[in-house]
Amino acid sequence: MDDTAAFFEAYAAVLRRWPVQVRSVDVPTPYGSTRVHIGGREDGVPLVLLPGGGTTSAAWFANVGALAPAHRIHAVDLMGDIGRSVHDGAPLRGAADLTAWLDALFDELNLDGAHLCGHSYGAWIALNYALHAPHRLGRLALLDPVNCFTGMSPRYLAHALPMLLKPTAGRVRAFHRWETGRDPEDPVWQAFLESTATARRSKVVAMRRPKARALATCTVPTSVLLAEHSRAHDPRRAAASARRLLPGASVVTLPDASHHSLPTERPAELNRLLTEFLAV
């Protein structure tokens, strides 16, 4: 088995852990085909899930069981990042291309009125989409969003750099252990993370923080859920900035959570907060 095949087998192994049945579709867009895993309540409000960079749609295995009873879940592999989406169309040059990509996805899947939830880089994309097309969204949930309300930690970026420049399973493992303080509790998820060292990506867009005046125009009801021990940024500063820049948003810091462990490990409190917010 070559390295790429090993990555896709690890991806499939995590999907097999999902507690709900899903249908996988490839959705055409001007940027390429987008892999979306669809499941949950057929007549539920659509819920679009955007993962953190380098984790794929499979990352929601610990959350979909709680979200599926009320929502029609659409878990997306990000365009330009690793996973089953294929970036063989228009180039990705910035946030405007990512919002245009999501516009095409919403058109193809008839997702107007959907709730949108993103983690990390996926949260940055989700916030930019809410600023671009608020009329298409119901609610917005941002899980430890990066470069949205405050800058990223230089120390975090320095630790990530060796893994990004020359990824190996050992460097991926060491980086996640440094950020979270431990190895993942789920061995299938740990094997997947290590396999991402061999995965191919085309373009992860450089993240520019939205302007304060743009954030002031956001009309989508928003929940910001931060990780107390996040090393990606200063969570206290991020919380204060989110409250100042989005006065109507709910901002909660989850204790004992790190940036990379937030969606996947000990998710009971996160799932409770998400289901309560999305049910209103």
PDB file of C-alpha atoms in Angstrom:
ATOM      1  CA  MET A   1       0.000   0.000   0.000  1.00  0.00           C
ATOM      2  CA  ASP A   2       1.523   3.350  -1.001  1.00  0.00           C
ATOM      3  CA  ASP A   3       1.473   6.362   1.297  1.00  0.00           C
ATOM      4  CA  THR A   4      -1.553   8.009  -0.350  1.00  0.00           C
ATOM      5  CA  ALA A   5      -3.537   4.776  -0.151  1.00  0.00           C
ATOM      6  CA  ALA A   6      -2.598   4.463   3.521  1.00  0.00           C
ATOM      7  CA  PHE A   7      -3.942   7.965   4.185  1.00  0.00           C
ATOM      8  CA  PHE A   8      -7.263   7.235   2.503  1.00  0.00           C
ATOM      9  CA  GLU A   9      -7.576   3.947   4.401  1.00  0.00           C
ATOM     10  CA  ALA A  10      -7.014   5.802   7.679  1.00  0.00           C
ATOM     11  CA  TYR A  11      -9.615   8.390   6.574  1.00  0.00           C
ATOM     12  CA  ALA A  12     -12.106   5.596   5.840  1.00  0.00           C
ATOM     13  CA  ALA A  13     -11.358   3.952   9.194  1.00  0.00           C
ATOM     14  CA  VAL A  14     -12.374   7.123  11.052  1.00  0.00           C
ATOM     15  CA  LEU A  15     -15.559   7.436   8.966  1.00  0.00           C
ATOM     16  CA  ARG A  16     -16.454   3.871   9.970  1.00  0.00           C
ATOM     17  CA  ARG A  17     -16.441   5.070  13.577  1.00  0.00           C
ATOM     18  CA  TRP A  18     -19.266   7.510  12.914  1.00  0.00           C
ATOM     19  CA  PRO A  19     -22.387   6.534  14.873  1.00  0.00           C
ATOM     20  CA  VAL A  20     -24.752   7.633  12.075  1.00  0.00           C
ATOM     21  CA  GLN A  21     -25.181   6.356   8.539  1.00  0.00           C
ATOM     22  CA  VAL A  22     -23.955   8.757   5.877  1.00  0.00           C
ATOM     23  CA  ARG A  23     -24.132   9.111   2.123  1.00  0.00           C
ATOM     24  CA  SER A  24     -20.942  10.426   0.491  1.00  0.00           C
ATOM     25  CA  VAL A  25     -21.323  12.667  -2.553  1.00  0.00           C
ATOM     26  CA  ASP A  26     -18.943  14.612  -4.788  1.00  0.00           C
ATOM     27  CA  VAL A  27     -20.386  18.028  -5.512  1.00  0.00           C
ATOM     28  CA  PRO A  28     -19.195  19.956  -8.600  1.00  0.00           C
ATOM     29  CA  THR A  29     -18.016  23.536  -8.093  1.00  0.00           C
ATOM     30  CA  PRO A  30     -15.911  25.906 -10.235  1.00  0.00           C
ATOM     31  CA  TYR A  31     -12.937  25.010  -8.020  1.00  0.00           C
ATOM     32  CA  GLY A  32     -13.264  21.233  -8.319  1.00  0.00           C
ATOM     33  CA  SER A  33     -15.355  18.474  -6.812  1.00  0.00           C
ATOM     34  CA  THR A  34     -16.150  18.678  -3.113  1.00  0.00           C
ATOM     35  CA  ARG A  35     -16.615  15.564  -0.981  1.00  0.00           C
ATOM     36  CA  VAL A  36     -19.549  15.913   1.404  1.00  0.00           C
ATOM     37  CA  HIS A  37     -20.787  13.286   3.854  1.00  0.00           C
ATOM     38  CA  ILE A  38     -24.538  13.672   4.410  1.00  0.00           C
ATOM     39  CA  GLY A  39     -26.511  12.071   7.213  1.00  0.00           C
ATOM     40  CA  GLY A  40     -28.772  12.636  10.168  1.00  0.00           C
ATOM     41  CA  ARG A  41     -32.417  13.629  10.249  1.00  0.00           C
ATOM     42  CA  GLU A  42     -33.750  13.858   6.706  1.00  0.00           C
ATOM     43  CA  ASP A  43     -36.168  16.696   7.498  1.00  0.00           C
ATOM     44  CA  GLY A  44     -33.814  18.428   9.930  1.00  0.00           C
ATOM     45  CA  VAL A  45     -32.332  21.885   9.474  1.00  0.00           C
ATOM     46  CA  PRO A  46     -29.185  21.542   7.336  1.00  0.00           C
ATOM     47  CA  LEU A  47     -25.965  21.845   9.318  1.00  0.00           C
ATOM     48  CA  VAL A  48     -22.717  22.363   7.394  1.00  0.00           C
ATOM     49  CA  LEU A  49     -19.541  21.302   9.225  1.00  0.00           C
ATOM     50  CA  LEU A  50     -16.154  22.713   8.180  1.00  0.00           C
ATOM     51  CA  PRO A  51     -13.177  20.981   9.847  1.00  0.00           C
ATOM     52  CA  GLY A  52      -9.866  22.395  10.951  1.00  0.00           C
ATOM     53  CA  GLY A  53      -7.007  22.405   8.482  1.00  0.00           C
ATOM     54  CA  GLY A  54      -5.380  19.033   7.942  1.00  0.00           C
ATOM     55  CA  THR A  55      -8.151  17.011   9.592  1.00  0.00           C
ATOM     56  CA  THR A  56     -10.891  16.500   6.916  1.00  0.00           C
ATOM     57  CA  SER A  57     -14.614  15.953   7.423  1.00  0.00           C
ATOM     58  CA  ALA A  58     -13.847  12.711   9.276  1.00  0.00           C
ATOM     59  CA  ALA A  59     -12.901  14.843  12.309  1.00  0.00           C
ATOM     60  CA  TRP A  60     -16.540  15.173  13.449  1.00  0.00           C
ATOM     61  CA  PHE A  61     -16.814  11.524  14.575  1.00  0.00           C
ATOM     62  CA  ALA A  62     -17.288  12.534  18.225  1.00  0.00           C
ATOM     63  CA  ASN A  63     -19.957  15.155  17.476  1.00  0.00           C
ATOM     64  CA  VAL A  64     -22.283  13.884  14.756  1.00  0.00           C
ATOM     65  CA  GLY A  65     -24.083  11.477  17.095  1.00  0.00           C
ATOM     66  CA  ALA A  66     -25.301  14.413  19.185  1.00  0.00           C
ATOM     67  CA  LEU A  67     -26.063  16.666  16.216  1.00  0.00           C
ATOM     68  CA  ALA A  68     -27.744  14.190  13.867  1.00  0.00           C
ATOM     69  CA  PRO A  69     -31.103  13.751  15.683  1.00  0.00           C
ATOM     70  CA  ALA A  70     -32.106  17.352  14.906  1.00  0.00           C
ATOM     71  CA  HIS A  71     -30.074  18.192  11.802  1.00  0.00           C
ATOM     72  CA  ARG A  72     -29.310  17.073   8.285  1.00  0.00           C
ATOM     73  CA  ILE A  73     -25.533  17.036   8.561  1.00  0.00           C
ATOM     74  CA  HIS A  74     -23.276  18.000   5.641  1.00  0.00           C
ATOM     75  CA  ALA A  75     -19.642  17.367   6.637  1.00  0.00           C
ATOM     76  CA  VAL A  76     -17.302  18.873   4.063  1.00  0.00           C
ATOM     77  CA  ASP A  77     -13.713  18.203   2.996  1.00  0.00           C
ATOM     78  CA  LEU A  78     -12.217  21.658   2.536  1.00  0.00           C
ATOM     79  CA  MET A  79     -11.257  22.714  -0.963  1.00  0.00           C
ATOM     80  CA  GLY A  80      -7.472  22.919  -1.299  1.00  0.00           C
ATOM     81  CA  ASP A  81      -6.813  20.914   1.866  1.00  0.00           C
ATOM     82  CA  ILE A  82      -6.279  17.191   2.383  1.00  0.00           C
ATOM     83  CA  GLY A  83      -9.156  14.764   1.948  1.00  0.00           C
ATOM     84  CA  ARG A  84     -11.423  13.633  -0.874  1.00  0.00           C
ATOM     85  CA  SER A  85     -12.188  17.051  -2.358  1.00  0.00           C
ATOM     86  CA  VAL A  86     -10.296  17.539  -5.637  1.00  0.00           C
ATOM     87  CA  HIS A  87      -8.968  21.019  -6.413  1.00  0.00           C
ATOM     88  CA  ASP A  88      -8.668  20.820 -10.182  1.00  0.00           C
ATOM     89  CA  GLY A  89     -10.595  23.953 -11.146  1.00  0.00           C
ATOM     90  CA  ALA A  90     -10.189  27.668 -10.508  1.00  0.00           C
ATOM     91  CA  PRO A  91      -7.303  28.753  -8.255  1.00  0.00           C
ATOM     92  CA  LEU A  92      -7.786  29.579  -4.588  1.00  0.00           C
ATOM     93  CA  ARG A  93      -6.259  33.011  -4.049  1.00  0.00           C
ATOM     94  CA  GLY A  94      -7.923  34.158  -0.852  1.00  0.00           C
ATOM     95  CA  ALA A  95     -11.062  34.315   1.284  1.00  0.00           C
ATOM     96  CA  ALA A  96     -13.162  35.540  -1.666  1.00  0.00           C
ATOM     97  CA  ASP A  97     -12.507  32.304  -3.556  1.00  0.00           C
ATOM     98  CA  LEU A  98     -13.416  30.203  -0.533  1.00  0.00           C
ATOM     99  CA  THR A  99     -16.693  32.068  -0.086  1.00  0.00           C
ATOM    100  CA  ALA A 100     -17.419  31.644  -3.814  1.00  0.00           C
ATOM    101  CA  TRP A 101     -16.677  27.925  -3.418  1.00  0.00           C
ATOM    102  CA  LEU A 102     -19.186  27.704  -0.542  1.00  0.00           C
ATOM    103  CA  ASP A 103     -21.738  29.667  -2.579  1.00  0.00           C
ATOM    104  CA  ALA A 104     -21.483  26.994  -5.285  1.00  0.00           C
ATOM    105  CA  LEU A 105     -21.783  24.238  -2.678  1.00  0.00           C
ATOM    106  CA  PHE A 106     -24.874  25.856  -1.123  1.00  0.00           C
ATOM    107  CA  ASP A 107     -26.400  26.224  -4.604  1.00  0.00           C
ATOM    108  CA  GLU A 108     -25.797  22.600  -5.587  1.00  0.00           C
ATOM    109  CA  LEU A 109     -27.079  21.160  -2.289  1.00  0.00           C
ATOM    110  CA  ASN A 110     -29.922  23.668  -1.750  1.00  0.00           C
ATOM    111  CA  LEU A 111     -28.557  24.707   1.645  1.00  0.00           C
ATOM    112  CA  ASP A 112     -30.104  28.156   2.078  1.00  0.00           C
ATOM    113  CA  GLY A 113     -31.024  28.593   5.747  1.00  0.00           C
ATOM    114  CA  ALA A 114     -28.389  26.111   6.917  1.00  0.00           C
ATOM    115  CA  HIS A 115     -26.507  26.457  10.160  1.00  0.00           C
ATOM    116  CA  LEU A 116     -22.727  26.641   9.701  1.00  0.00           C
ATOM    117  CA  CYS A 117     -20.143  25.322  12.164  1.00  0.00           C
ATOM    118  CA  GLY A 118     -16.381  25.418  11.735  1.00  0.00           C
ATOM    119  CA  HIS A 119     -13.287  24.586  13.749  1.00  0.00           C
ATOM    120  CA  SER A 120      -9.961  26.451  13.552  1.00  0.00           C
ATOM    121  CA  TYR A 121      -9.228  27.188   9.848  1.00  0.00           C
ATOM    122  CA  GLY A 122     -12.748  25.951   9.077  1.00  0.00           C
ATOM    123  CA  ALA A 123     -14.098  28.503  11.569  1.00  0.00           C
ATOM    124  CA  TRP A 124     -12.183  31.263   9.783  1.00  0.00           C
ATOM    125  CA  ILE A 125     -13.796  30.186   6.500  1.00  0.00           C
ATOM    126  CA  ALA A 126     -17.213  29.992   8.200  1.00  0.00           C
ATOM    127  CA  LEU A 127     -16.930  33.512   9.648  1.00  0.00           C
ATOM    128  CA  ASN A 128     -15.885  34.934   6.287  1.00  0.00           C
ATOM    129  CA  TYR A 129     -18.872  33.208   4.698  1.00  0.00           C
ATOM    130  CA  ALA A 130     -21.232  34.684   7.306  1.00  0.00           C
ATOM    131  CA  LEU A 131     -19.897  38.150   6.464  1.00  0.00           C
ATOM    132  CA  HIS A 132     -20.264  37.432   2.739  1.00  0.00           C
ATOM    133  CA  ALA A 133     -23.710  35.805   2.674  1.00  0.00           C
ATOM    134  CA  PRO A 134     -25.567  36.278   5.984  1.00  0.00           C
ATOM    135  CA  HIS A 135     -28.913  35.816   4.219  1.00  0.00           C
ATOM    136  CA  ARG A 136     -28.012  32.187   3.463  1.00  0.00           C
ATOM    137  CA  LEU A 137     -27.338  31.159   7.065  1.00  0.00           C
ATOM    138  CA  GLY A 138     -29.404  30.388  10.113  1.00  0.00           C
ATOM    139  CA  ARG A 139     -26.786  30.255  12.876  1.00  0.00           C
ATOM    140  CA  LEU A 140     -22.999  30.294  13.069  1.00  0.00           C
ATOM    141  CA  ALA A 141     -20.835  28.295  15.511  1.00  0.00           C
ATOM    142  CA  LEU A 142     -17.091  28.966  15.674  1.00  0.00           C
ATOM    143  CA  LEU A 143     -14.922  26.437  17.541  1.00  0.00           C
ATOM    144  CA  ASP A 144     -11.628  27.946  18.722  1.00  0.00           C
ATOM    145  CA  PRO A 145     -11.494  30.111  15.584  1.00  0.00           C
ATOM    146  CA  VAL A 146      -8.046  31.282  14.471  1.00  0.00           C
ATOM    147  CA  ASN A 147      -7.238  34.692  13.000  1.00  0.00           C
ATOM    148  CA  CYS A 148     -10.821  35.810  13.492  1.00  0.00           C
ATOM    149  CA  PHE A 149     -10.683  37.961  16.630  1.00  0.00           C
ATOM    150  CA  THR A 150      -6.987  37.895  17.508  1.00  0.00           C
ATOM    151  CA  GLY A 151      -3.737  36.847  15.890  1.00  0.00           C
ATOM    152  CA  MET A 152      -2.183  33.413  16.063  1.00  0.00           C
ATOM    153  CA  SER A 153       0.535  32.641  18.583  1.00  0.00           C
ATOM    154  CA  PRO A 154       4.071  32.966  17.126  1.00  0.00           C
ATOM    155  CA  ARG A 155       5.123  30.073  19.374  1.00  0.00           C
ATOM    156  CA  TYR A 156       2.386  27.878  17.920  1.00  0.00           C
ATOM    157  CA  LEU A 157       3.444  28.742  14.378  1.00  0.00           C
ATOM    158  CA  ALA A 158       7.097  28.043  15.210  1.00  0.00           C
ATOM    159  CA  HIS A 159       6.198  24.597  16.568  1.00  0.00           C
ATOM    160  CA  ALA A 160       4.061  23.875  13.495  1.00  0.00           C
ATOM    161  CA  LEU A 161       6.703  24.938  10.982  1.00  0.00           C
ATOM    162  CA  PRO A 162       8.832  21.745  10.890  1.00  0.00           C
ATOM    163  CA  MET A 163       5.691  19.632  10.424  1.00  0.00           C
ATOM    164  CA  LEU A 164       4.480  21.894   7.617  1.00  0.00           C
ATOM    165  CA  LEU A 165       7.820  22.099   5.818  1.00  0.00           C
ATOM    166  CA  LYS A 166       8.686  18.409   6.002  1.00  0.00           C
ATOM    167  CA  PRO A 167       5.785  16.423   7.455  1.00  0.00           C
ATOM    168  CA  THR A 168       6.429  13.027   8.990  1.00  0.00           C
ATOM    169  CA  ALA A 169       4.260  10.897  11.240  1.00  0.00           C
ATOM    170  CA  GLY A 170       6.627  11.614  14.119  1.00  0.00           C
ATOM    171  CA  ARG A 171       6.468  15.375  13.613  1.00  0.00           C
ATOM    172  CA  VAL A 172       2.683  15.330  13.392  1.00  0.00           C
ATOM    173  CA  ARG A 173       2.503  13.269  16.581  1.00  0.00           C
ATOM    174  CA  ALA A 174       4.968  15.532  18.405  1.00  0.00           C
ATOM    175  CA  PHE A 175       3.124  18.709  17.384  1.00  0.00           C
ATOM    176  CA  HIS A 176      -0.254  17.428  18.549  1.00  0.00           C
ATOM    177  CA  ARG A 177       1.274  16.174  21.795  1.00  0.00           C
ATOM    178  CA  TRP A 178       2.846  19.594  22.397  1.00  0.00           C
ATOM    179  CA  GLU A 179      -0.449  21.438  21.767  1.00  0.00           C
ATOM    180  CA  THR A 180      -2.807  19.087  23.614  1.00  0.00           C
ATOM    181  CA  GLY A 181      -0.456  17.791  26.291  1.00  0.00           C
ATOM    182  CA  ARG A 182      -1.082  14.129  25.398  1.00  0.00           C
ATOM    183  CA  ASP A 183      -1.598  11.685  22.579  1.00  0.00           C
ATOM    184  CA  PRO A 184      -5.180  11.268  21.287  1.00  0.00           C
ATOM    185  CA  GLU A 185      -7.318   8.917  23.362  1.00  0.00           C
ATOM    186  CA  ASP A 186      -8.717   7.208  20.256  1.00  0.00           C
ATOM    187  CA  PRO A 187      -6.060   5.060  18.518  1.00  0.00           C
ATOM    188  CA  VAL A 188      -7.938   5.178  15.200  1.00  0.00           C
ATOM    189  CA  TRP A 189      -7.867   8.966  15.280  1.00  0.00           C
ATOM    190  CA  GLN A 190      -4.180   8.977  16.219  1.00  0.00           C
ATOM    191  CA  ALA A 191      -3.402   6.680  13.284  1.00  0.00           C
ATOM    192  CA  PHE A 192      -5.321   9.024  10.995  1.00  0.00           C
ATOM    193  CA  LEU A 193      -3.451  12.099  12.241  1.00  0.00           C
ATOM    194  CA  GLU A 194      -0.118  10.401  11.621  1.00  0.00           C
ATOM    195  CA  SER A 195      -1.239   9.363   8.139  1.00  0.00           C
ATOM    196  CA  THR A 196      -1.868  13.016   7.190  1.00  0.00           C
ATOM    197  CA  ALA A 197       1.896  13.472   6.841  1.00  0.00           C
ATOM    198  CA  THR A 198       1.634  11.760   3.442  1.00  0.00           C
ATOM    199  CA  ALA A 199      -1.613  13.389   2.296  1.00  0.00           C
ATOM    200  CA  ARG A 200      -1.661  15.816  -0.603  1.00  0.00           C
ATOM    201  CA  ARG A 201      -3.099  19.305  -0.552  1.00  0.00           C
ATOM    202  CA  SER A 202      -3.097  22.043  -3.162  1.00  0.00           C
ATOM    203  CA  LYS A 203      -3.657  25.344  -1.394  1.00  0.00           C
ATOM    204  CA  VAL A 204      -4.508  26.294   2.169  1.00  0.00           C
ATOM    205  CA  VAL A 205      -5.339  29.987   1.879  1.00  0.00           C
ATOM    206  CA  ALA A 206      -3.401  32.484   3.994  1.00  0.00           C
ATOM    207  CA  MET A 207      -5.743  33.747   6.696  1.00  0.00           C
ATOM    208  CA  ARG A 208      -6.299  37.491   6.948  1.00  0.00           C
ATOM    209  CA  ARG A 209      -8.223  38.677   9.979  1.00  0.00           C
ATOM    210  CA  PRO A 210     -11.598  40.283   9.151  1.00  0.00           C
ATOM    211  CA  LYS A 211     -11.737  44.034   9.708  1.00  0.00           C
ATOM    212  CA  ALA A 212     -13.519  45.250  12.829  1.00  0.00           C
ATOM    213  CA  ARG A 213     -15.960  47.265  10.729  1.00  0.00           C
ATOM    214  CA  ALA A 214     -16.867  44.135   8.759  1.00  0.00           C
ATOM    215  CA  LEU A 215     -17.457  42.142  11.931  1.00  0.00           C
ATOM    216  CA  ALA A 216     -19.715  44.908  13.228  1.00  0.00           C
ATOM    217  CA  THR A 217     -22.058  44.225  10.294  1.00  0.00           C
ATOM    218  CA  CYS A 218     -22.466  40.512  11.095  1.00  0.00           C
ATOM    219  CA  THR A 219     -26.165  39.751  11.514  1.00  0.00           C
ATOM    220  CA  VAL A 220     -25.952  35.962  11.884  1.00  0.00           C
ATOM    221  CA  PRO A 221     -26.564  34.713  15.450  1.00  0.00           C
ATOM    222  CA  THR A 222     -23.148  33.467  16.535  1.00  0.00           C
ATOM    223  CA  SER A 223     -21.647  31.233  19.205  1.00  0.00           C
ATOM    224  CA  VAL A 224     -17.889  31.352  19.829  1.00  0.00           C
ATOM    225  CA  LEU A 225     -16.609  28.331  21.756  1.00  0.00           C
ATOM    226  CA  LEU A 226     -12.989  28.667  22.834  1.00  0.00           C
ATOM    227  CA  ALA A 227     -10.542  26.146  24.302  1.00  0.00           C
ATOM    228  CA  GLU A 228      -9.148  27.173  27.702  1.00  0.00           C
ATOM    229  CA  HIS A 229      -5.697  25.729  26.996  1.00  0.00           C
ATOM    230  CA  SER A 230      -5.470  26.566  23.295  1.00  0.00           C
ATOM    231  CA  ARG A 231      -1.909  27.224  22.193  1.00  0.00           C
ATOM    232  CA  ALA A 232      -3.003  28.461  18.773  1.00  0.00           C
ATOM    233  CA  HIS A 233      -3.742  31.885  20.264  1.00  0.00           C
ATOM    234  CA  ASP A 234      -4.383  33.565  23.603  1.00  0.00           C
ATOM    235  CA  PRO A 235      -7.902  32.312  24.457  1.00  0.00           C
ATOM    236  CA  ARG A 236      -8.546  35.083  26.981  1.00  0.00           C
ATOM    237  CA  ARG A 237      -7.651  37.753  24.456  1.00  0.00           C
ATOM    238  CA  ALA A 238      -9.705  35.976  21.796  1.00  0.00           C
ATOM    239  CA  ALA A 239     -12.728  35.885  24.128  1.00  0.00           C
ATOM    240  CA  ALA A 240     -12.431  39.577  24.989  1.00  0.00           C
ATOM    241  CA  SER A 241     -12.042  40.535  21.316  1.00  0.00           C
ATOM    242  CA  ALA A 242     -14.982  38.378  20.255  1.00  0.00           C
ATOM    243  CA  ARG A 243     -17.225  40.009  22.858  1.00  0.00           C
ATOM    244  CA  ARG A 244     -16.103  43.465  21.743  1.00  0.00           C
ATOM    245  CA  LEU A 245     -16.266  42.876  17.992  1.00  0.00           C
ATOM    246  CA  LEU A 246     -19.452  40.750  17.978  1.00  0.00           C
ATOM    247  CA  PRO A 247     -21.507  42.221  20.846  1.00  0.00           C
ATOM    248  CA  GLY A 248     -24.476  39.930  20.204  1.00  0.00           C
ATOM    249  CA  ALA A 249     -22.452  36.725  20.157  1.00  0.00           C
ATOM    250  CA  SER A 250     -22.387  34.085  22.859  1.00  0.00           C
ATOM    251  CA  VAL A 251     -18.766  33.540  23.921  1.00  0.00           C
ATOM    252  CA  VAL A 252     -17.914  30.543  26.097  1.00  0.00           C
ATOM    253  CA  THR A 253     -14.534  29.106  27.086  1.00  0.00           C
ATOM    254  CA  LEU A 254     -14.513  25.345  27.589  1.00  0.00           C
ATOM    255  CA  PRO A 255     -12.333  24.272  30.524  1.00  0.00           C
ATOM    256  CA  ASP A 256      -9.547  21.706  30.073  1.00  0.00           C
ATOM    257  CA  ALA A 257      -9.796  21.828  26.259  1.00  0.00           C
ATOM    258  CA  SER A 258      -6.957  22.500  23.834  1.00  0.00           C
ATOM    259  CA  HIS A 259      -7.179  23.760  20.273  1.00  0.00           C
ATOM    260  CA  HIS A 260      -6.665  20.391  18.600  1.00  0.00           C
ATOM    261  CA  SER A 261      -8.599  18.286  21.099  1.00  0.00           C
ATOM    262  CA  LEU A 262     -11.705  20.501  21.217  1.00  0.00           C
ATOM    263  CA  PRO A 263     -13.980  18.617  18.780  1.00  0.00           C
ATOM    264  CA  THR A 264     -12.715  15.090  19.365  1.00  0.00           C
ATOM    265  CA  GLU A 265     -11.846  14.389  22.999  1.00  0.00           C
ATOM    266  CA  ARG A 266     -14.277  14.441  25.930  1.00  0.00           C
ATOM    267  CA  PRO A 267     -16.820  16.211  23.717  1.00  0.00           C
ATOM    268  CA  ALA A 268     -19.876  16.031  25.994  1.00  0.00           C
ATOM    269  CA  GLU A 269     -19.860  19.710  27.014  1.00  0.00           C
ATOM    270  CA  LEU A 270     -19.092  20.930  23.496  1.00  0.00           C
ATOM    271  CA  ASN A 271     -21.911  18.814  22.058  1.00  0.00           C
ATOM    272  CA  ARG A 272     -24.332  20.082  24.704  1.00  0.00           C
ATOM    273  CA  LEU A 273     -23.507  23.712  23.970  1.00  0.00           C
ATOM    274  CA  LEU A 274     -23.749  23.186  20.218  1.00  0.00           C
ATOM    275  CA  THR A 275     -27.092  21.382  20.326  1.00  0.00           C
ATOM    276  CA  GLU A 276     -28.584  24.002  22.650  1.00  0.00           C
ATOM    277  CA  PHE A 277     -27.365  26.900  20.514  1.00  0.00           C
ATOM    278  CA  LEU A 278     -28.472  25.369  17.206  1.00  0.00           C
ATOM    279  CA  ALA A 279     -31.885  24.384  18.582  1.00  0.00           C
ATOM    280  CA  VAL A 280     -32.999  27.933  19.429  1.00  0.00           C
TER     281      VAL A 280
END
